[in-house]
Short mmCIF file of C-alpha atoms and ligand atoms in Angstrom, two decimals:
data_model
loop_
_atom_site.label_atom_id
_atom_site.label_comp_id
_atom_site.label_asym_id
_atom_site.label_seq_id
_atom_site.Cartn_x
_atom_site.Cartn_y
_atom_site.Cartn_z
CA MET A 5 9.67 -1.51 -3.43
CA THR A 6 7.91 0.28 -0.59
CA SER A 7 5.03 -2.24 -0.65
CA SER A 8 6.70 -4.27 2.10
CA ILE A 9 6.84 -1.19 4.36
CA SER A 10 4.05 -0.84 6.91
CA LEU A 11 2.78 2.37 8.50
CA ALA A 12 0.44 0.39 10.77
CA THR A 13 0.04 1.44 14.37
CA GLU A 14 -2.24 0.97 17.36
CA ILE A 15 -4.05 3.67 19.35
CA ALA A 16 -6.22 2.88 22.37
CA GLY A 17 -6.37 -0.80 21.39
CA ASN A 18 -7.48 0.02 17.82
CA LYS A 19 -5.44 -1.04 14.82
CA LEU A 20 -4.78 1.68 12.23
CA ALA A 21 -3.47 0.62 8.80
CA SER A 22 -1.73 4.01 8.60
CA CYS A 23 -0.34 6.16 11.39
CA LEU A 24 -1.44 9.36 9.58
CA TYR A 25 -4.84 10.96 10.00
CA ASN A 26 -6.54 14.30 10.40
CA ALA A 27 -6.19 16.74 13.27
CA SER A 28 -9.47 17.76 14.83
CA GLY A 29 -10.46 21.15 13.41
CA PRO A 30 -10.18 21.42 9.63
CA LEU A 31 -12.66 19.69 7.32
CA CYS A 32 -14.14 17.26 9.87
CA SER A 33 -17.43 18.93 10.84
CA THR A 34 -20.00 17.66 8.33
CA THR A 35 -21.02 14.20 7.15
CA ASP A 36 -19.47 14.87 3.72
CA GLU A 37 -16.20 16.02 5.25
CA LEU A 38 -15.99 13.03 7.60
CA ASN A 39 -16.86 10.67 4.72
CA ALA A 40 -14.06 12.19 2.63
CA ILE A 41 -11.59 11.34 5.39
CA GLY A 42 -13.09 7.85 5.51
CA GLU A 43 -12.53 7.43 1.76
CA SER A 44 -8.99 8.83 1.87
CA ALA A 45 -5.76 7.07 2.85
CA ALA A 46 -6.04 8.43 6.43
CA GLY A 47 -5.62 5.72 9.07
CA ALA A 48 -8.51 7.00 11.20
CA ILE A 49 -11.30 9.57 11.22
CA LEU A 50 -11.33 12.24 13.94
CA SER A 51 -14.32 14.56 14.38
CA LYS A 52 -14.43 18.29 14.95
CA SER A 53 -14.53 19.10 18.67
CA ALA A 54 -18.10 18.68 19.83
CA THR A 55 -19.94 20.82 22.35
CA LEU A 56 -23.27 20.15 24.02
CA GLU A 57 -25.19 22.48 21.70
CA LYS A 58 -24.68 23.11 17.99
CA ARG A 59 -22.61 26.31 17.50
CA GLU A 60 -22.11 28.75 14.63
CA GLY A 61 -18.70 29.80 15.98
CA ASN A 62 -16.99 33.18 15.76
CA PRO A 63 -17.52 35.81 13.04
CA SER A 64 -15.42 35.65 9.83
CA PRO A 65 -12.70 36.10 8.75
CA ARG A 66 -11.69 33.45 11.28
CA TYR A 67 -9.12 31.29 9.43
CA VAL A 68 -6.21 32.71 7.41
CA GLU A 69 -3.28 30.91 5.86
CA THR A 70 0.14 32.56 5.80
CA SER A 71 3.47 31.62 4.18
CA TRP A 72 4.51 29.84 7.40
CA GLY A 73 1.21 28.33 8.55
CA SER A 74 -2.16 29.53 9.74
CA ILE A 75 -4.06 31.51 12.33
CA ASN A 76 -7.57 30.59 13.39
CA SER A 77 -10.21 31.64 15.81
CA MET A 78 -13.09 29.46 14.69
CA GLY A 79 -14.87 29.49 18.05
CA LEU A 80 -15.93 25.83 18.02
CA PRO A 81 -18.45 25.80 15.15
CA ASN A 82 -19.87 22.27 15.28
CA GLU A 83 -23.08 20.30 14.95
CA GLY A 84 -23.33 19.31 18.62
CA TYR A 85 -22.28 16.06 20.27
CA GLU A 86 -25.32 14.01 19.27
CA PHE A 87 -24.48 14.51 15.59
CA TYR A 88 -20.89 13.24 15.99
CA ALA A 89 -22.06 10.34 18.16
CA ALA A 90 -24.60 9.35 15.49
CA TYR A 91 -21.91 9.59 12.79
CA SER A 92 -20.05 6.76 14.53
CA LYS A 93 -22.60 4.32 13.11
CA HIS A 94 -21.96 5.62 9.59
CA SER A 95 -18.19 5.51 10.14
CA ALA A 96 -18.48 1.72 10.24
CA ASN A 97 -18.66 1.90 6.39
CA TYR A 98 -14.98 2.69 6.43
CA ASN A 99 -12.53 0.14 7.63
CA LYS A 100 -10.82 2.45 10.11
CA PRO A 101 -11.35 3.69 13.68
CA TYR A 102 -13.52 6.73 14.35
CA PHE A 103 -12.39 8.98 17.18
CA MET A 104 -14.58 11.75 18.54
CA SER A 105 -13.15 15.03 19.84
CA VAL A 106 -15.05 16.44 22.82
CA SER A 107 -14.69 20.03 23.97
CA GLY A 108 -17.49 20.87 26.39
CA LEU A 109 -17.70 24.48 27.55
CA SER A 110 -17.73 23.30 31.19
CA HIS A 111 -16.75 20.23 33.18
CA ALA A 112 -20.45 19.39 33.51
CA ASP A 113 -20.86 19.51 29.71
CA ASN A 114 -17.82 17.25 29.20
CA LEU A 115 -19.13 14.73 31.73
CA LEU A 116 -22.60 14.68 30.23
CA ILE A 117 -21.24 14.16 26.71
CA ILE A 118 -18.79 11.44 27.76
CA GLN A 119 -21.50 9.62 29.69
CA TYR A 120 -23.78 9.72 26.64
CA LEU A 121 -21.05 8.32 24.37
CA ALA A 122 -20.53 5.21 26.49
CA ASP A 123 -23.14 3.24 24.53
CA PHE A 124 -21.72 4.05 21.08
CA THR A 125 -19.69 0.97 20.31
CA ASN A 126 -18.30 2.35 17.03
CA ILE A 127 -16.47 5.16 18.80
CA ALA A 128 -12.87 3.95 19.00
CA GLY A 129 -11.94 6.55 21.59
CA ILE A 130 -12.54 10.09 22.80
CA GLU A 131 -10.00 12.86 22.31
CA LEU A 132 -10.90 15.13 25.23
CA ASN A 133 -9.83 18.61 24.19
CA LEU A 134 -8.17 20.48 27.07
CA SER A 135 -6.81 23.20 24.86
CA CYS A 136 -9.24 25.21 22.72
CA PRO A 137 -7.90 28.79 22.79
CA ASN A 138 -10.73 30.45 20.90
CA VAL A 139 -13.83 30.75 23.05
CA PRO A 140 -13.89 34.24 24.60
CA GLY A 141 -13.94 33.99 28.40
CA LYS A 142 -13.02 30.27 28.50
CA PRO A 143 -9.43 29.54 29.61
CA GLN A 144 -7.53 26.53 28.24
CA THR A 145 -8.01 23.83 30.89
CA GLY A 146 -4.63 22.29 30.04
CA TYR A 147 -2.83 25.35 31.42
CA ASP A 148 -4.45 24.83 34.85
CA PHE A 149 -3.01 21.63 36.33
CA GLU A 150 -5.38 21.46 39.31
CA GLU A 151 -8.43 22.03 37.10
CA THR A 152 -7.21 19.29 34.74
CA HIS A 153 -6.81 16.94 37.71
CA ARG A 154 -10.36 17.73 38.89
CA LEU A 155 -11.84 17.13 35.45
CA LEU A 156 -9.98 13.86 34.88
CA ASP A 157 -10.99 12.61 38.33
CA MET A 158 -14.63 12.98 37.32
CA VAL A 159 -14.16 11.71 33.75
CA PHE A 160 -12.38 8.51 34.76
CA ALA A 161 -14.85 7.83 37.56
CA GLN A 162 -17.57 7.31 34.95
CA SER A 163 -15.99 6.58 31.57
CA LYS A 164 -16.34 3.27 29.76
CA LEU A 165 -14.73 4.35 26.48
CA LYS A 166 -11.02 4.79 25.87
CA ILE A 167 -10.03 8.38 26.59
CA GLY A 168 -7.11 10.48 25.44
CA VAL A 169 -6.43 14.18 25.88
CA LYS A 170 -5.46 16.93 23.44
CA LEU A 171 -2.96 19.19 25.13
CA PRO A 172 -1.91 22.77 24.52
CA PRO A 173 1.80 23.33 23.90
CA TYR A 174 4.00 23.78 26.96
CA PHE A 175 7.17 25.84 26.93
CA ASP A 176 8.75 25.33 30.35
CA ILE A 177 10.25 22.09 31.69
CA PRO A 178 8.46 22.24 35.08
CA HIS A 179 5.13 22.60 33.25
CA PHE A 180 5.78 19.39 31.26
CA GLU A 181 6.59 17.63 34.52
CA MET A 182 3.51 18.94 36.32
CA MET A 183 1.16 17.92 33.51
CA ALA A 184 2.79 14.50 33.17
CA GLY A 185 2.43 14.06 36.94
CA VAL A 186 -1.33 14.66 36.63
CA LEU A 187 -1.78 12.45 33.55
CA ASN A 188 0.16 9.54 35.04
CA LYS A 189 -2.48 9.27 37.78
CA PHE A 190 -5.14 8.21 35.26
CA PRO A 191 -5.60 5.32 32.77
CA ILE A 192 -5.20 7.65 29.80
CA ALA A 193 -5.03 5.81 26.45
CA PHE A 194 -3.30 8.51 24.42
CA VAL A 195 -2.11 12.11 24.52
CA THR A 196 -2.20 14.36 21.46
CA CYS A 197 0.53 17.03 21.35
CA ILE A 198 -0.08 19.83 20.37
CA ASN A 199 -3.07 22.03 19.83
CA SER A 200 -2.35 25.36 18.14
CA VAL A 201 -0.02 27.82 19.83
CA GLY A 202 -2.72 29.96 21.39
CA ASN A 203 -3.36 33.65 20.97
CA GLY A 204 -0.89 34.68 18.32
CA LEU A 205 -1.45 37.84 16.31
CA VAL A 206 -1.03 38.15 12.53
CA ILE A 207 -1.13 41.59 10.93
CA ASP A 208 -1.87 42.86 7.42
CA THR A 209 0.52 45.79 7.19
CA HIS A 210 -1.11 47.20 4.06
CA SER A 211 -4.47 47.72 5.77
CA GLU A 212 -2.84 48.03 9.22
CA THR A 213 -5.41 45.56 10.58
CA THR A 214 -5.45 42.13 12.08
CA VAL A 215 -6.09 39.33 9.53
CA ILE A 216 -8.85 37.67 11.55
CA LYS A 217 -11.81 39.34 13.25
CA PRO A 218 -12.60 37.44 16.50
CA LYS A 219 -10.88 38.38 19.76
CA ASN A 220 -9.36 41.53 18.17
CA GLY A 221 -7.26 39.34 15.89
CA PHE A 222 -5.86 36.89 18.45
CA GLY A 223 -5.95 33.24 17.36
CA GLY A 224 -4.31 29.82 17.42
CA ILE A 225 -1.17 29.43 15.31
CA GLY A 226 -0.57 26.24 13.31
CA GLY A 227 1.60 25.00 10.46
CA ASP A 228 5.36 25.13 9.80
CA PHE A 229 6.00 27.65 12.54
CA VAL A 230 4.83 25.35 15.36
CA LYS A 231 6.78 22.20 14.40
CA PRO A 232 9.74 22.67 16.80
CA THR A 233 7.30 23.27 19.67
CA ALA A 234 5.21 20.24 18.66
CA LEU A 235 8.30 18.00 18.45
CA ALA A 236 9.47 19.19 21.88
CA ASN A 237 6.07 18.39 23.39
CA VAL A 238 5.90 14.94 21.76
CA ARG A 239 9.43 14.17 22.96
CA LYS A 240 8.90 15.40 26.53
CA PHE A 241 5.63 13.57 27.06
CA TYR A 242 7.07 10.42 25.44
CA THR A 243 9.82 10.41 28.05
CA LEU A 244 7.64 11.46 31.02
CA LEU A 245 4.41 9.47 30.56
CA ASP A 246 3.85 5.81 31.40
CA LYS A 247 5.00 3.69 28.48
CA ASN A 248 1.50 2.35 27.74
CA VAL A 249 0.27 5.87 26.84
CA ALA A 250 0.45 6.43 23.08
CA ILE A 251 1.63 9.87 21.98
CA ILE A 252 -0.05 11.35 18.92
CA GLY A 253 2.01 14.05 17.25
CA CYS A 254 0.30 17.08 15.74
CA GLY A 255 1.93 20.28 14.53
CA GLY A 256 3.68 21.38 11.37
CA VAL A 257 3.29 18.14 9.42
CA LYS A 258 3.14 18.73 5.66
CA ASN A 259 5.46 16.03 4.30
CA GLY A 260 6.90 12.59 5.03
CA MET A 261 9.98 13.97 6.77
CA ASP A 262 7.86 15.98 9.22
CA ALA A 263 5.94 12.79 10.09
CA PHE A 264 9.25 10.92 10.40
CA GLU A 265 10.50 13.51 12.91
CA HIS A 266 7.34 13.23 15.04
CA ILE A 267 7.67 9.42 15.15
CA LEU A 268 11.39 9.64 15.95
CA CYS A 269 10.40 11.82 18.95
CA GLY A 270 8.00 9.10 20.12
CA ALA A 271 4.71 9.59 18.26
CA SER A 272 2.67 6.42 17.59
CA ALA A 273 0.49 8.34 15.13
CA VAL A 274 0.68 11.72 13.42
CA GLN A 275 -2.17 14.15 12.72
CA VAL A 276 -2.28 16.73 9.92
CA GLY A 277 -4.05 20.08 10.42
CA THR A 278 -3.01 23.16 8.43
CA CYS A 279 -1.74 21.08 5.47
CA PHE A 280 -4.99 19.05 5.39
CA MET A 281 -6.96 22.31 5.35
CA ARG A 282 -4.90 23.55 2.38
CA GLU A 283 -4.64 20.34 0.39
CA GLY A 284 -7.69 18.30 1.34
CA PRO A 285 -7.87 14.53 1.96
CA SER A 286 -5.36 13.66 -0.79
CA CYS A 287 -2.59 14.88 1.56
CA PHE A 288 -2.70 11.58 3.47
CA ALA A 289 -1.73 9.33 0.54
CA ARG A 290 1.02 11.77 -0.48
CA ILE A 291 2.56 12.08 3.00
CA GLU A 292 2.30 8.31 3.54
CA GLN A 293 4.21 7.60 0.31
CA GLU A 294 6.85 10.17 1.26
CA LEU A 295 7.23 8.57 4.70
CA LYS A 296 7.51 5.10 3.16
CA ASP A 297 10.22 6.34 0.77
CA ILE A 298 12.20 7.75 3.71
CA MET A 299 11.79 4.49 5.65
CA GLN A 300 12.99 2.48 2.68
CA GLN A 301 16.09 4.67 2.26
CA LYS A 302 16.86 4.23 5.96
CA GLY A 303 16.16 0.50 6.02
CA TYR A 304 13.10 0.64 8.27
CA SER A 305 10.06 -1.56 7.58
CA THR A 306 7.76 -0.59 10.49
CA ILE A 307 7.37 2.57 12.55
CA ALA A 308 8.41 0.58 15.65
CA ASP A 309 11.89 0.39 14.06
CA PHE A 310 12.48 4.09 14.81
CA LYS A 311 9.65 5.29 17.10
CA GLY A 312 11.08 7.26 20.02
CA LYS A 313 14.66 6.46 19.03
CA LEU A 314 15.84 10.07 18.74
CA ARG A 315 19.44 10.41 19.95
CA THR A 316 21.17 13.49 21.36
CA CYS A 317 24.02 14.71 19.21
CA SER A 318 27.53 14.19 20.56
C1 LIG B 2 -11.22 25.45 18.00
C2 LIG B 2 -9.86 25.64 18.00
C3 LIG B 2 -9.06 24.76 18.68
O1 LIG B 2 -7.71 24.89 18.72
C4 LIG B 2 -9.63 23.67 19.34
O2 LIG B 2 -8.86 22.83 20.00
C5 LIG B 2 -11.00 23.49 19.32
C6 LIG B 2 -11.80 24.38 18.64
C7 LIG B 2 -12.10 26.41 17.31
O3 LIG B 2 -11.79 27.61 17.35
O4 LIG B 2 -13.12 26.00 16.74
#
C-alpha cells in the first residue's frame, strides 16, 4: 500500500502535502488556470511571471511542442503584478501555498513589485525570475553575476517576504561556482533550477521555416531534452549552496522516475512545465502516484529518505 508513503516537503517555511507542482509559465496566468492548479493534486500554486504592466506577449505561433519537448517565446504575457497579488487572497480557498513569480523588466520594476507584495500575507514566497530568455533586448540577469549581485543587494535590503530565485541553466563549472558565491551572500529561501535552455532554434524542414515567429524563431527549450542539464544544475547547486536553501528541480519531468531523479540530486520539490502544458492539471496526481510506487519498491517512505543521496558510480 502506498498510502503510508508521504511526498510532503517544506519550501520557505511552508508545508506542502506534495513535492510536485507547476512550473511558472504554462497554464498559470488566469484565475481559472490558477484555480485548476488549486483543485488538482499539485502541492502548491505558482503564478505566471508578473511584470509591472499587463502584457500581451509576443506574436503567435509562440509555443510549439516537439517529440522531445517544447520551444517557446511567449514574451511574458501576463495580467500584471496587481492581479497575481490579488489572487493570493483567493488562493486561500485551497489548502496549499501560493507562490508568485516576479519578472520585472528592470531592477526598479522588480523592487517596486516586491515592495508592494510585502503586505500580502497569503503569498507564501516570491520566485524572482532571473532567467526569462524571451523579451527582445532584455538579457537574462542570471548570466550576469555582478548584475545579479546588485539586484539581490537591493531586494534583500527591503524584502519582508520569503524570496527564492529562478535560475537559467549553467553549463560550465566556474559559472556554477560564481553564481553560488553570489547566492550564498543572501538569505535566499529557495533556488529553482532550471528555466528553459534559452534561444534554441527548431525548424520545420517541409516549409523550411522556423516553427515559432518571435525573435526569428529563437526560443526557450523545455521538456525531455533538458533533463540532463536540469539534473546537473540541481545537483551542483545542492552541493554548493548553504544547506538551508531548498532546491526546486524543474526540467524534463513527465513521470515519477524523472521526479525521483531530481530529488535524488537534491531537489526538495519538483516543478512540471512542458508535461503540464500537454496534459493539464491531472498530470500531478499521475506523477505523484508513479513516484509513490517507485518509493515503495525501493523501501522509501518520505522524500528525505533519498533526497540528495545520489552516489557516484564506482
Ligand atoms: C517567459 C519565458 C520564460 O522562460 C520565463 O522565465 C518567463 C517568461 C515568456 O516568454 O513568457
